[in-house]
Coordinates of C-alpha atoms in Angstrom, one line a residue:
K1 CA -26.8 5.3 3.2
T2 CA -28.9 2.1 3.5
E3 CA -31.5 3.8 5.7
V4 CA -31.6 6.6 3.1
Y5 CA -32.6 4.5 0.3
F6 CA -34.9 2.4 2.4
E7 CA -37.1 5.6 2.6
A8 CA -37.0 5.6 -1.2
V9 CA -37.9 2.0 -1.2
A10 CA -40.8 2.5 1.1
R11 CA -42.0 5.3 -1.1
A12 CA -42.0 3.2 -4.2
L13 CA -43.9 0.4 -2.5
E14 CA -46.4 2.8 -1.1
Q15 CA -47.2 3.6 -4.8
G16 CA -47.7 0.0 -5.6
R17 CA -44.4 -0.2 -7.7
Q18 CA -41.8 -2.9 -7.8
V19 CA -38.2 -2.4 -6.4
L20 CA -34.9 -3.9 -7.6
I21 CA -31.8 -3.8 -5.2
L22 CA -28.5 -4.9 -6.8
L23 CA -25.6 -6.1 -4.5
P24 CA -22.2 -6.9 -5.8
E25 CA -21.5 -10.0 -3.7
I26 CA -23.9 -13.0 -2.8
A27 CA -22.2 -12.9 0.6
L28 CA -24.0 -9.5 1.4
T29 CA -27.5 -10.9 0.8
S30 CA -28.1 -12.7 4.2
Q31 CA -27.2 -9.7 6.4
F32 CA -28.9 -7.4 4.1
I33 CA -32.2 -9.4 3.9
S34 CA -32.3 -9.6 7.8
R35 CA -31.9 -5.8 7.9
F36 CA -34.7 -5.3 5.3
E37 CA -37.0 -7.8 7.0
G38 CA -36.4 -5.8 10.3
R39 CA -37.4 -2.5 8.5
F40 CA -40.3 -3.7 6.5
G41 CA -41.5 -6.9 8.1
V42 CA -41.4 -8.9 4.9
R43 CA -38.8 -10.9 3.2
P44 CA -37.7 -9.8 -0.3
V45 CA -37.1 -12.1 -3.2
E46 CA -33.6 -13.3 -3.6
W47 CA -32.0 -13.7 -7.1
H48 CA -28.4 -14.9 -7.5
S49 CA -26.4 -18.1 -8.6
G50 CA -27.2 -19.9 -5.4
V51 CA -30.9 -20.0 -6.3
G52 CA -32.0 -23.2 -7.9
G53 CA -33.6 -23.8 -11.3
T54 CA -37.2 -24.5 -10.1
E55 CA -37.0 -21.4 -7.8
R56 CA -35.6 -19.3 -10.6
G57 CA -38.6 -20.1 -12.8
R58 CA -41.0 -19.1 -9.9
I59 CA -39.2 -15.8 -9.4
W60 CA -39.2 -15.2 -13.1
R61 CA -43.1 -15.5 -13.2
W62 CA -43.5 -13.3 -9.9
A63 CA -41.5 -10.6 -11.5
A64 CA -43.6 -10.8 -14.7
T65 CA -47.0 -10.8 -12.7
G66 CA -45.8 -8.2 -10.2
E67 CA -46.1 -10.6 -7.3
A68 CA -42.5 -10.0 -6.5
R69 CA -42.6 -6.5 -5.0
V70 CA -38.8 -6.3 -4.0
V71 CA -36.1 -8.3 -5.5
V72 CA -32.6 -8.4 -4.0
G73 CA -29.9 -9.9 -6.2
A74 CA -26.8 -10.1 -8.3
R75 CA -26.2 -8.3 -11.5
S76 CA -28.4 -10.6 -13.6
A77 CA -31.4 -9.7 -11.6
L78 CA -31.6 -6.6 -13.7
F79 CA -32.9 -8.7 -16.7
L80 CA -35.9 -10.1 -14.8
P81 CA -39.2 -9.1 -16.7
Y82 CA -40.6 -6.7 -14.2
S83 CA -44.3 -5.6 -14.9
D84 CA -44.1 -2.2 -13.1
L85 CA -40.5 -1.5 -11.9
G86 CA -40.6 1.8 -10.0
L87 CA -37.0 2.1 -8.5
I88 CA -33.6 0.6 -8.8
V89 CA -30.9 0.8 -6.2
I90 CA -27.3 -0.3 -6.9
D91 CA -25.5 -0.7 -3.5
E92 CA -21.8 -0.4 -3.4
E93 CA -22.0 0.9 -6.9
H94 CA -18.2 1.4 -7.2
D95 CA -17.7 -2.5 -6.9
A96 CA -15.9 -4.1 -9.7
G97 CA -18.2 -7.2 -9.2
F98 CA -20.9 -5.5 -11.1
K99 CA -18.8 -6.0 -14.3
Q100 CA -19.4 -9.2 -16.0
E101 CA -16.1 -10.5 -17.6
D102 CA -17.3 -13.8 -19.0
R103 CA -19.2 -14.5 -22.4
V104 CA -21.3 -11.3 -22.8
T105 CA -19.5 -8.4 -21.1
Y106 CA -21.4 -5.6 -19.4
H107 CA -21.4 -3.4 -16.4
A108 CA -24.6 -3.9 -14.4
R109 CA -24.3 -0.3 -13.0
D110 CA -24.3 1.2 -16.2
M111 CA -26.9 -1.0 -17.7
A112 CA -29.0 -0.1 -14.7
V113 CA -28.8 3.5 -15.6
V114 CA -29.7 2.8 -19.1
R115 CA -32.7 0.9 -17.9
A116 CA -33.9 3.6 -15.5
R117 CA -33.6 6.3 -18.3
L118 CA -35.5 4.1 -20.7
G119 CA -38.2 3.4 -18.0
N120 CA -38.2 7.0 -16.8
L121 CA -37.8 5.8 -13.2
P122 CA -35.4 6.8 -10.4
I123 CA -32.2 5.0 -9.7
I124 CA -29.9 5.3 -6.6
L125 CA -26.1 4.7 -6.7
A126 CA -25.0 4.1 -3.2
S127 CA -21.6 3.9 -1.9
A128 CA -19.2 5.2 0.8
T129 CA -16.6 5.3 -1.9
P130 CA -18.2 6.3 -5.2
S131 CA -16.4 5.5 -8.5
I132 CA -14.7 8.1 -10.3
E133 CA -17.3 7.8 -13.2
S134 CA -20.1 8.5 -10.7
Q135 CA -18.1 11.4 -9.0
V136 CA -17.6 13.2 -12.4
N137 CA -21.2 12.7 -13.3
A138 CA -22.3 14.1 -9.9
R139 CA -19.8 17.1 -10.2
T140 CA -21.1 17.9 -13.7
G141 CA -24.6 17.9 -12.8
R142 CA -25.7 14.7 -14.5
Y143 CA -26.5 12.9 -11.3
R144 CA -27.9 14.6 -8.1
H145 CA -25.3 14.1 -5.2
L146 CA -26.6 13.4 -1.6
L147 CA -23.7 13.6 0.8
L148 CA -23.9 11.9 4.2
P149 CA -21.1 13.6 6.4
S150 CA -21.6 11.3 9.5
R151 CA -22.4 7.7 10.3
F152 CA -25.9 6.6 11.1
S153 CA -24.7 5.5 14.5
G154 CA -23.2 8.8 15.2
T155 CA -19.6 7.3 15.9
E156 CA -16.6 9.0 14.4
L157 CA -14.7 7.5 11.5
P158 CA -11.8 5.2 12.6
E159 CA -8.5 6.8 13.4
I160 CA -5.9 5.5 10.6
V161 CA -2.5 4.7 11.8
P162 CA 0.1 4.0 9.1
I163 CA 2.8 1.4 10.0
D164 CA 5.9 2.0 7.9
L165 CA 7.4 -1.4 7.4
R166 CA 10.7 0.2 6.5
R167 CA 11.1 1.4 10.1
Q168 CA 8.8 -0.9 12.0
P169 CA 9.2 -4.4 10.1
P170 CA 7.7 -7.7 11.6
E171 CA 10.1 -10.2 13.2
R172 CA 11.9 -12.5 10.8
G173 CA 9.5 -15.2 9.5
R174 CA 6.4 -13.1 10.7
W175 CA 4.0 -10.9 8.9
L176 CA 2.5 -8.7 11.7
S177 CA 4.4 -5.8 12.9
P178 CA 4.9 -5.2 16.8
V179 CA 2.5 -2.1 16.5
L180 CA -0.2 -4.2 15.0
T181 CA 0.2 -7.3 17.3
E182 CA 0.1 -4.9 20.4
A183 CA -3.1 -3.3 19.0
V184 CA -4.8 -6.8 18.6
T185 CA -3.8 -7.7 22.1
E186 CA -5.2 -4.6 23.5
T187 CA -8.4 -5.0 21.7
M188 CA -8.8 -8.6 22.9
A189 CA -8.1 -7.4 26.4
S190 CA -11.1 -4.9 26.1
G191 CA -13.5 -7.7 24.9
Q192 CA -13.8 -6.5 21.4
Q193 CA -13.0 -7.9 18.0
S194 CA -10.0 -7.4 15.6
L195 CA -10.1 -7.7 11.8
L196 CA -6.7 -8.7 10.0
F197 CA -7.3 -8.1 6.3
L198 CA -5.1 -9.5 3.5
N199 CA -6.5 -9.6 -0.1
R200 CA -4.8 -13.0 -0.9
R201 CA -6.3 -16.4 -0.6
G202 CA -4.3 -19.3 0.3
Y203 CA -1.1 -19.9 2.5
A204 CA 1.4 -18.5 0.2
P205 CA 1.4 -17.1 -3.5
L206 CA 4.5 -19.0 -4.5
T207 CA 6.2 -22.3 -3.5
L208 CA 9.9 -23.0 -4.5
C209 CA 12.6 -25.5 -3.9
R210 CA 15.6 -24.0 -1.8
G211 CA 17.8 -26.7 -3.4
C212 CA 17.5 -26.0 -7.1
G213 CA 15.3 -23.0 -7.2
H214 CA 12.3 -24.8 -9.0
R215 CA 9.1 -22.8 -8.9
F216 CA 5.6 -24.4 -9.0
E217 CA 3.9 -22.9 -12.0
C218 CA 0.5 -23.9 -13.5
P219 CA 1.0 -26.1 -16.6
Q220 CA -1.9 -24.3 -18.3
C221 CA -1.4 -20.7 -17.3
T222 CA 1.5 -18.3 -16.8
A223 CA 0.8 -18.2 -13.1
W224 CA 2.3 -19.6 -10.0
L225 CA 0.5 -22.4 -8.0
V226 CA -0.8 -21.0 -4.8
E227 CA -0.2 -23.1 -1.7
H228 CA -3.5 -23.9 0.1
R229 CA -2.1 -25.6 3.2
F230 CA -5.4 -26.2 5.0
R231 CA -6.4 -28.4 2.0
N232 CA -2.9 -29.7 1.3
R233 CA -3.1 -28.6 -2.2
L234 CA -1.3 -26.3 -4.9
T235 CA -3.8 -24.5 -6.9
C236 CA -4.0 -22.2 -9.9
H237 CA -6.4 -19.3 -9.2
H238 CA -6.8 -18.7 -13.0
C239 CA -8.0 -22.1 -14.3
G240 CA -8.6 -24.2 -11.1
F241 CA -5.7 -26.6 -11.9
S242 CA -4.6 -28.3 -8.5
L243 CA -2.3 -31.1 -7.2
P244 CA -1.4 -32.3 -3.6
I245 CA 1.6 -30.6 -2.2
P246 CA 4.4 -33.0 -3.0
E247 CA 6.8 -34.4 -0.3
K248 CA 10.0 -33.7 -2.5
C249 CA 11.0 -31.5 -5.2
P250 CA 9.8 -32.8 -8.6
K251 CA 12.7 -31.4 -10.3
C252 CA 15.8 -32.3 -8.1
S253 CA 14.1 -35.0 -5.8
A254 CA 15.3 -33.1 -2.7
E255 CA 13.1 -33.7 0.5
D256 CA 11.7 -31.0 3.0
S257 CA 13.2 -28.3 0.6
L258 CA 9.9 -26.7 -0.5
V259 CA 9.7 -23.1 0.9
P260 CA 6.4 -20.9 0.8
C261 CA 7.1 -17.4 -0.2
G262 CA 4.9 -14.6 0.9
P263 CA 1.7 -14.6 3.1
G264 CA -1.9 -15.6 2.3
V265 CA -4.7 -15.5 4.8
E266 CA -4.0 -19.0 5.9
R267 CA -0.5 -18.1 6.7
I268 CA -1.7 -15.1 8.9
A269 CA -4.0 -17.6 10.5
E270 CA -1.1 -19.7 11.4
E271 CA 0.8 -16.7 12.9
V272 CA -2.4 -15.7 14.8
R273 CA -2.9 -19.0 16.4
E274 CA 0.9 -18.9 17.5
R275 CA 0.6 -15.5 19.1
W276 CA -3.0 -15.7 20.6
P277 CA -3.6 -19.4 21.2
E278 CA -6.6 -18.5 23.5
A279 CA -8.4 -16.5 20.7
R280 CA -11.5 -17.5 18.9
L281 CA -10.6 -17.3 15.2
A282 CA -12.8 -16.8 12.2
I283 CA -11.5 -17.0 8.7
L284 CA -13.4 -15.3 5.8
S285 CA -12.1 -16.5 2.5
S286 CA -14.1 -17.9 -0.3
D287 CA -12.1 -21.0 -0.8
L288 CA -12.5 -22.1 2.7
I289 CA -16.3 -21.7 2.7
A290 CA -18.3 -24.6 1.5
G291 CA -21.4 -22.6 0.4
M292 CA -23.9 -19.9 1.3
K293 CA -25.3 -21.7 4.3
E294 CA -21.7 -22.0 5.9
L295 CA -21.1 -18.3 5.0
R296 CA -24.1 -17.1 6.6
E297 CA -23.5 -19.2 9.8
L298 CA -19.9 -17.8 10.0
I299 CA -21.1 -14.2 9.7
T300 CA -23.8 -14.7 12.2
Q301 CA -21.2 -16.1 14.7
I302 CA -19.0 -13.0 14.1
E303 CA -22.0 -10.7 14.5
S304 CA -22.9 -12.3 17.8
G305 CA -19.3 -11.8 19.2
E306 CA -18.3 -15.5 19.0
A307 CA -15.0 -14.6 17.3
D308 CA -12.1 -12.6 18.8
I309 CA -10.0 -12.2 15.7
I310 CA -11.3 -12.2 12.0
I311 CA -9.0 -12.9 9.2
G312 CA -10.4 -12.2 5.7
T313 CA -9.8 -11.3 2.1
Q314 CA -12.0 -8.8 0.2
I315 CA -15.1 -10.6 1.1
V316 CA -15.0 -8.8 4.5
A317 CA -14.7 -5.3 3.0
K318 CA -18.2 -5.4 1.4
G319 CA -20.8 -3.9 3.6
H320 CA -20.8 -6.1 6.6
H321 CA -21.6 -4.8 10.0
F322 CA -19.8 -6.5 12.9
P323 CA -21.0 -4.5 16.1
A324 CA -18.1 -5.5 18.3
L325 CA -15.3 -4.9 15.7
A326 CA -12.9 -2.2 17.1
T327 CA -9.6 -2.8 15.3
V328 CA -8.8 -3.5 11.7
G329 CA -5.2 -4.3 10.6
V330 CA -4.3 -4.2 6.9
V331 CA -1.4 -6.8 6.5
D332 CA -0.3 -5.5 3.2
G333 CA -1.8 -2.1 2.1
D334 CA 0.4 -1.9 -1.0
L335 CA -0.8 -5.0 -2.6
G336 CA -3.2 -3.4 -5.1
L337 CA -1.0 -0.7 -6.2
A338 CA 1.4 -3.1 -8.1
Q339 CA -1.1 -3.4 -11.0
G340 CA 0.7 -0.9 -13.3
A341 CA -1.4 -1.6 -16.4
D342 CA -4.6 -0.8 -14.7
P343 CA -5.7 2.8 -14.7
R344 CA -8.0 2.2 -11.8
A345 CA -5.4 0.6 -9.5
G346 CA -5.1 3.7 -7.3
E347 CA -8.9 4.2 -7.2
R348 CA -9.6 0.6 -6.4
T349 CA -6.8 0.4 -3.6
F350 CA -8.2 3.6 -2.0
Q351 CA -11.8 2.1 -2.1
L352 CA -10.8 -1.2 -0.6
L353 CA -8.7 0.2 2.2
H354 CA -11.4 2.9 3.0
Q355 CA -14.0 0.1 3.0
V356 CA -12.2 -2.4 5.1
T357 CA -11.0 0.1 7.7
G358 CA -14.4 1.5 7.9
R359 CA -15.7 -1.8 9.3
A360 CA -14.1 -0.6 12.7
G361 CA -16.1 1.2 15.4
R362 CA -19.4 1.4 13.7
T363 CA -21.6 0.8 16.8
F364 CA -20.1 2.1 20.1
A365 CA -16.8 4.0 20.0
Q366 CA -14.3 5.3 17.5
G367 CA -12.2 2.3 16.1
R368 CA -8.9 2.1 14.7
G369 CA -7.4 1.1 11.2
L370 CA -3.7 0.2 11.2
I371 CA -2.2 -0.2 7.8
Q372 CA 1.1 -1.8 7.1
T373 CA 2.8 -0.3 4.3
H374 CA 6.2 0.3 2.4
M375 CA 4.9 3.5 0.9
P376 CA 3.3 5.6 3.4
E377 CA 4.0 8.7 1.2
H378 CA 2.0 7.2 -1.7
P379 CA -1.1 9.5 -2.8
V380 CA -3.4 6.6 -1.9
M381 CA -1.9 6.0 1.5
D382 CA -1.8 9.8 2.2
A383 CA -5.5 10.1 1.3
I384 CA -6.5 7.2 3.6
I385 CA -4.3 8.5 6.5
S386 CA -5.3 12.1 6.3
G387 CA -9.1 11.4 5.6
D388 CA -8.7 13.9 2.8
R389 CA -10.9 12.0 0.0
E390 CA -11.6 15.1 -2.0
A391 CA -8.0 15.9 -2.5
F392 CA -7.4 12.3 -3.7
L393 CA -10.5 12.4 -6.1
D394 CA -9.3 15.7 -7.4
R395 CA -5.9 14.3 -8.2
E396 CA -7.3 11.2 -9.9
I397 CA -9.8 13.1 -11.9
R398 CA -7.1 15.6 -13.2
L399 CA -4.9 12.6 -14.1
R400 CA -7.7 10.9 -16.0
Q401 CA -8.6 14.1 -17.8
Q402 CA -5.1 14.8 -19.0
A403 CA -4.6 11.1 -20.2
L404 CA -8.1 11.0 -21.7
L405 CA -8.9 7.8 -19.6
P406 CA -12.5 7.0 -18.4
P407 CA -14.8 8.8 -17.8
Y408 CA -13.0 11.5 -20.2
G409 CA -12.2 9.0 -22.7
R410 CA -13.2 5.6 -24.0
L411 CA -11.4 2.2 -24.0
A412 CA -11.9 -1.0 -25.7
A413 CA -9.9 -4.2 -25.3
L414 CA -9.5 -6.9 -28.0
V415 CA -8.2 -10.2 -26.8
V416 CA -7.1 -12.8 -29.3
S417 CA -6.4 -16.4 -27.9
A418 CA -5.6 -19.8 -29.3
R419 CA -4.0 -23.0 -28.2
Q420 CA -0.9 -22.3 -30.4
K421 CA 1.0 -19.1 -29.7
E422 CA 2.0 -18.6 -33.3
I423 CA -1.8 -18.6 -34.3
A424 CA -2.9 -16.3 -31.7
E425 CA 0.1 -13.8 -32.4
G426 CA -0.4 -14.0 -36.1
Y427 CA -4.1 -13.3 -36.0
A428 CA -3.5 -10.4 -33.5
R429 CA -1.1 -8.7 -35.9
E430 CA -3.6 -9.1 -38.7
V431 CA -6.2 -7.5 -36.5
A432 CA -4.0 -4.5 -35.8
R433 CA -2.9 -4.3 -39.6
R434 CA -6.6 -4.0 -40.5
A435 CA -7.5 -1.3 -38.0
P436 CA -9.2 1.5 -40.0
P437 CA -7.5 4.9 -39.8
A438 CA -9.6 7.4 -37.8
D439 CA -8.9 10.9 -36.3
F440 CA -8.0 10.9 -32.6
I441 CA -8.5 7.0 -32.2
E442 CA -5.4 5.3 -31.1
V443 CA -4.9 1.4 -31.4
L444 CA -2.1 0.1 -29.1
G445 CA -0.6 -3.4 -29.6
P446 CA -0.8 -6.3 -30.1
A447 CA 1.2 -7.3 -27.0
E448 CA 1.3 -10.5 -25.1
A449 CA -1.3 -10.2 -22.2
P450 CA 0.2 -9.8 -18.7
I451 CA -1.1 -13.3 -18.1
A452 CA 0.0 -14.7 -21.3
V453 CA -1.5 -18.3 -21.1
V454 CA -4.8 -19.1 -19.4
R455 CA -6.3 -22.6 -19.5
G456 CA -3.6 -23.5 -22.1
R457 CA -4.7 -20.7 -24.4
H458 CA -2.1 -18.1 -25.6
R459 CA -3.4 -14.6 -25.3
F460 CA -2.5 -11.3 -27.0
R461 CA -4.2 -8.0 -26.3
L462 CA -4.9 -4.7 -28.3
L463 CA -6.2 -1.6 -26.6
V464 CA -8.3 1.0 -28.4
K465 CA -8.3 4.5 -27.0
A466 CA -10.7 7.2 -28.1
P467 CA -12.1 10.6 -26.9
R468 CA -15.4 10.7 -25.1
D469 CA -17.2 12.2 -28.1
R470 CA -16.1 9.3 -30.6
D471 CA -18.5 6.5 -31.2
I472 CA -16.1 3.6 -30.4
Q473 CA -18.6 0.9 -30.9
A474 CA -19.2 2.0 -34.3
Y475 CA -15.6 2.1 -35.1
L476 CA -15.2 -1.4 -33.7
R477 CA -18.1 -2.6 -35.8
A478 CA -16.5 -1.3 -39.0
W479 CA -13.1 -3.0 -37.9
L480 CA -14.6 -6.3 -37.2
E481 CA -16.2 -6.4 -40.6
L482 CA -12.8 -6.1 -42.2
L483 CA -11.2 -9.0 -40.3
P484 CA -10.7 -12.5 -41.6
K485 CA -13.1 -15.1 -40.3
V486 CA -12.1 -16.7 -36.9
K487 CA -11.6 -20.5 -37.5
G488 CA -10.7 -23.5 -35.5
D489 CA -9.9 -22.8 -31.7
L490 CA -9.0 -19.1 -32.5
R491 CA -11.0 -16.7 -30.3
L492 CA -11.5 -13.1 -30.6
A493 CA -13.2 -11.3 -27.5
V494 CA -14.1 -7.6 -27.4
D495 CA -14.6 -5.7 -24.1
I496 CA -16.0 -2.0 -24.1
D497 CA -14.8 -0.2 -21.1
P498 CA -12.6 -2.9 -19.7
Y499 CA -12.0 -3.4 -15.9
N500 CA -9.6 -6.3 -16.3
F501 CA -6.3 -5.5 -18.0
L502 CA -4.6 -9.0 -17.3

């Protein structure tokens, strides 16, 4: 897909126009820019949070004067003052990273489509696993659909092997099943690379005392503290609160009683070192990498074959090309399916598993993707294993249509928060009470958010559900005008088409 849109980039540059390429992850820019330089012989301009203030000012001027011919960047690159923009490319358009959750909420992909329409210029949405929204737009003729049935290298898609953990469990105290460990051993013997994927940072998601049952919880959030053994810390992944791992239980004072529950990538790394002590190991996890320079160096080492086994979180699933990677093992394929409140949970899990297993065998020969699961019969697993993506999409689209969920309906979230629970709950109930009556528009809640407290703020959510042909923004504007003024530390946040339901 990259080669296809590179042709469109070349055409725009021949016409003397500017090009914007948006990527969902800063980690992708290094490898992408190297590939771009190899194709075009020049280096594009980079725009992301790692660019310093002085350089940002320079890039802003270059965009305005037209000196910046190609800009590669994160979602905010969309708002640079281009003088003659001729093409927009959204790579990995399905990625939730394009949705800004903080402060002003927006989806960069959708904003880019609007920007292209207003400027009467072409836009390319590229993905091996397009979003349901884009699939529906393509099926209904709003978008043109270009399907690439085979890989650029000519290699076959990887063979997908389910590992039913109910029948083939790991040894006690281990997380890698015998089938998966055998596959990694075979891959190492052939001189190729293996990737073990687990979308969970740290060593263990929960630490408890086996003496009294005390669980380490964040004092500012309704969330467990995650053990990061490599840094000897217990850390909250929501607010950043952190403390050293204690030597004894703070509740009962028992020593040597703290037990980690469940695996994170650090725990998988520990098992890998025990099983394959001779293996060269690389760990790709955002909290173990000091910055962009270290990340680029690590990716370069993997690309050049200096690692036998790669262990990573979702950072490894996003567009990387590792030539020697032959085997991908998914440690917990069911992890994303537990998010019951999220209507996109199945879609996201399918995309993630398809993307990460798709890293295998991209250069020389067909690779393998082994997925450990307790639910091999789940529709998501069935689609990944069978390779029948269209059947999965048909099912998801049908369910969305029946439930009037996006893209067949509109959603909006209202999140009320305050330091005191009573104030947040009281205002949320007042918000619900003042909701204007409207045909076919449904207001659900208020209810305590699944993560009820974040950074010491109690949170209550309301969800607005409307048919596609209703102006949900106009309804919300009218509703907000009826509400009492927000005072003190009370906050009301509105998110149109939410991606986060926590």
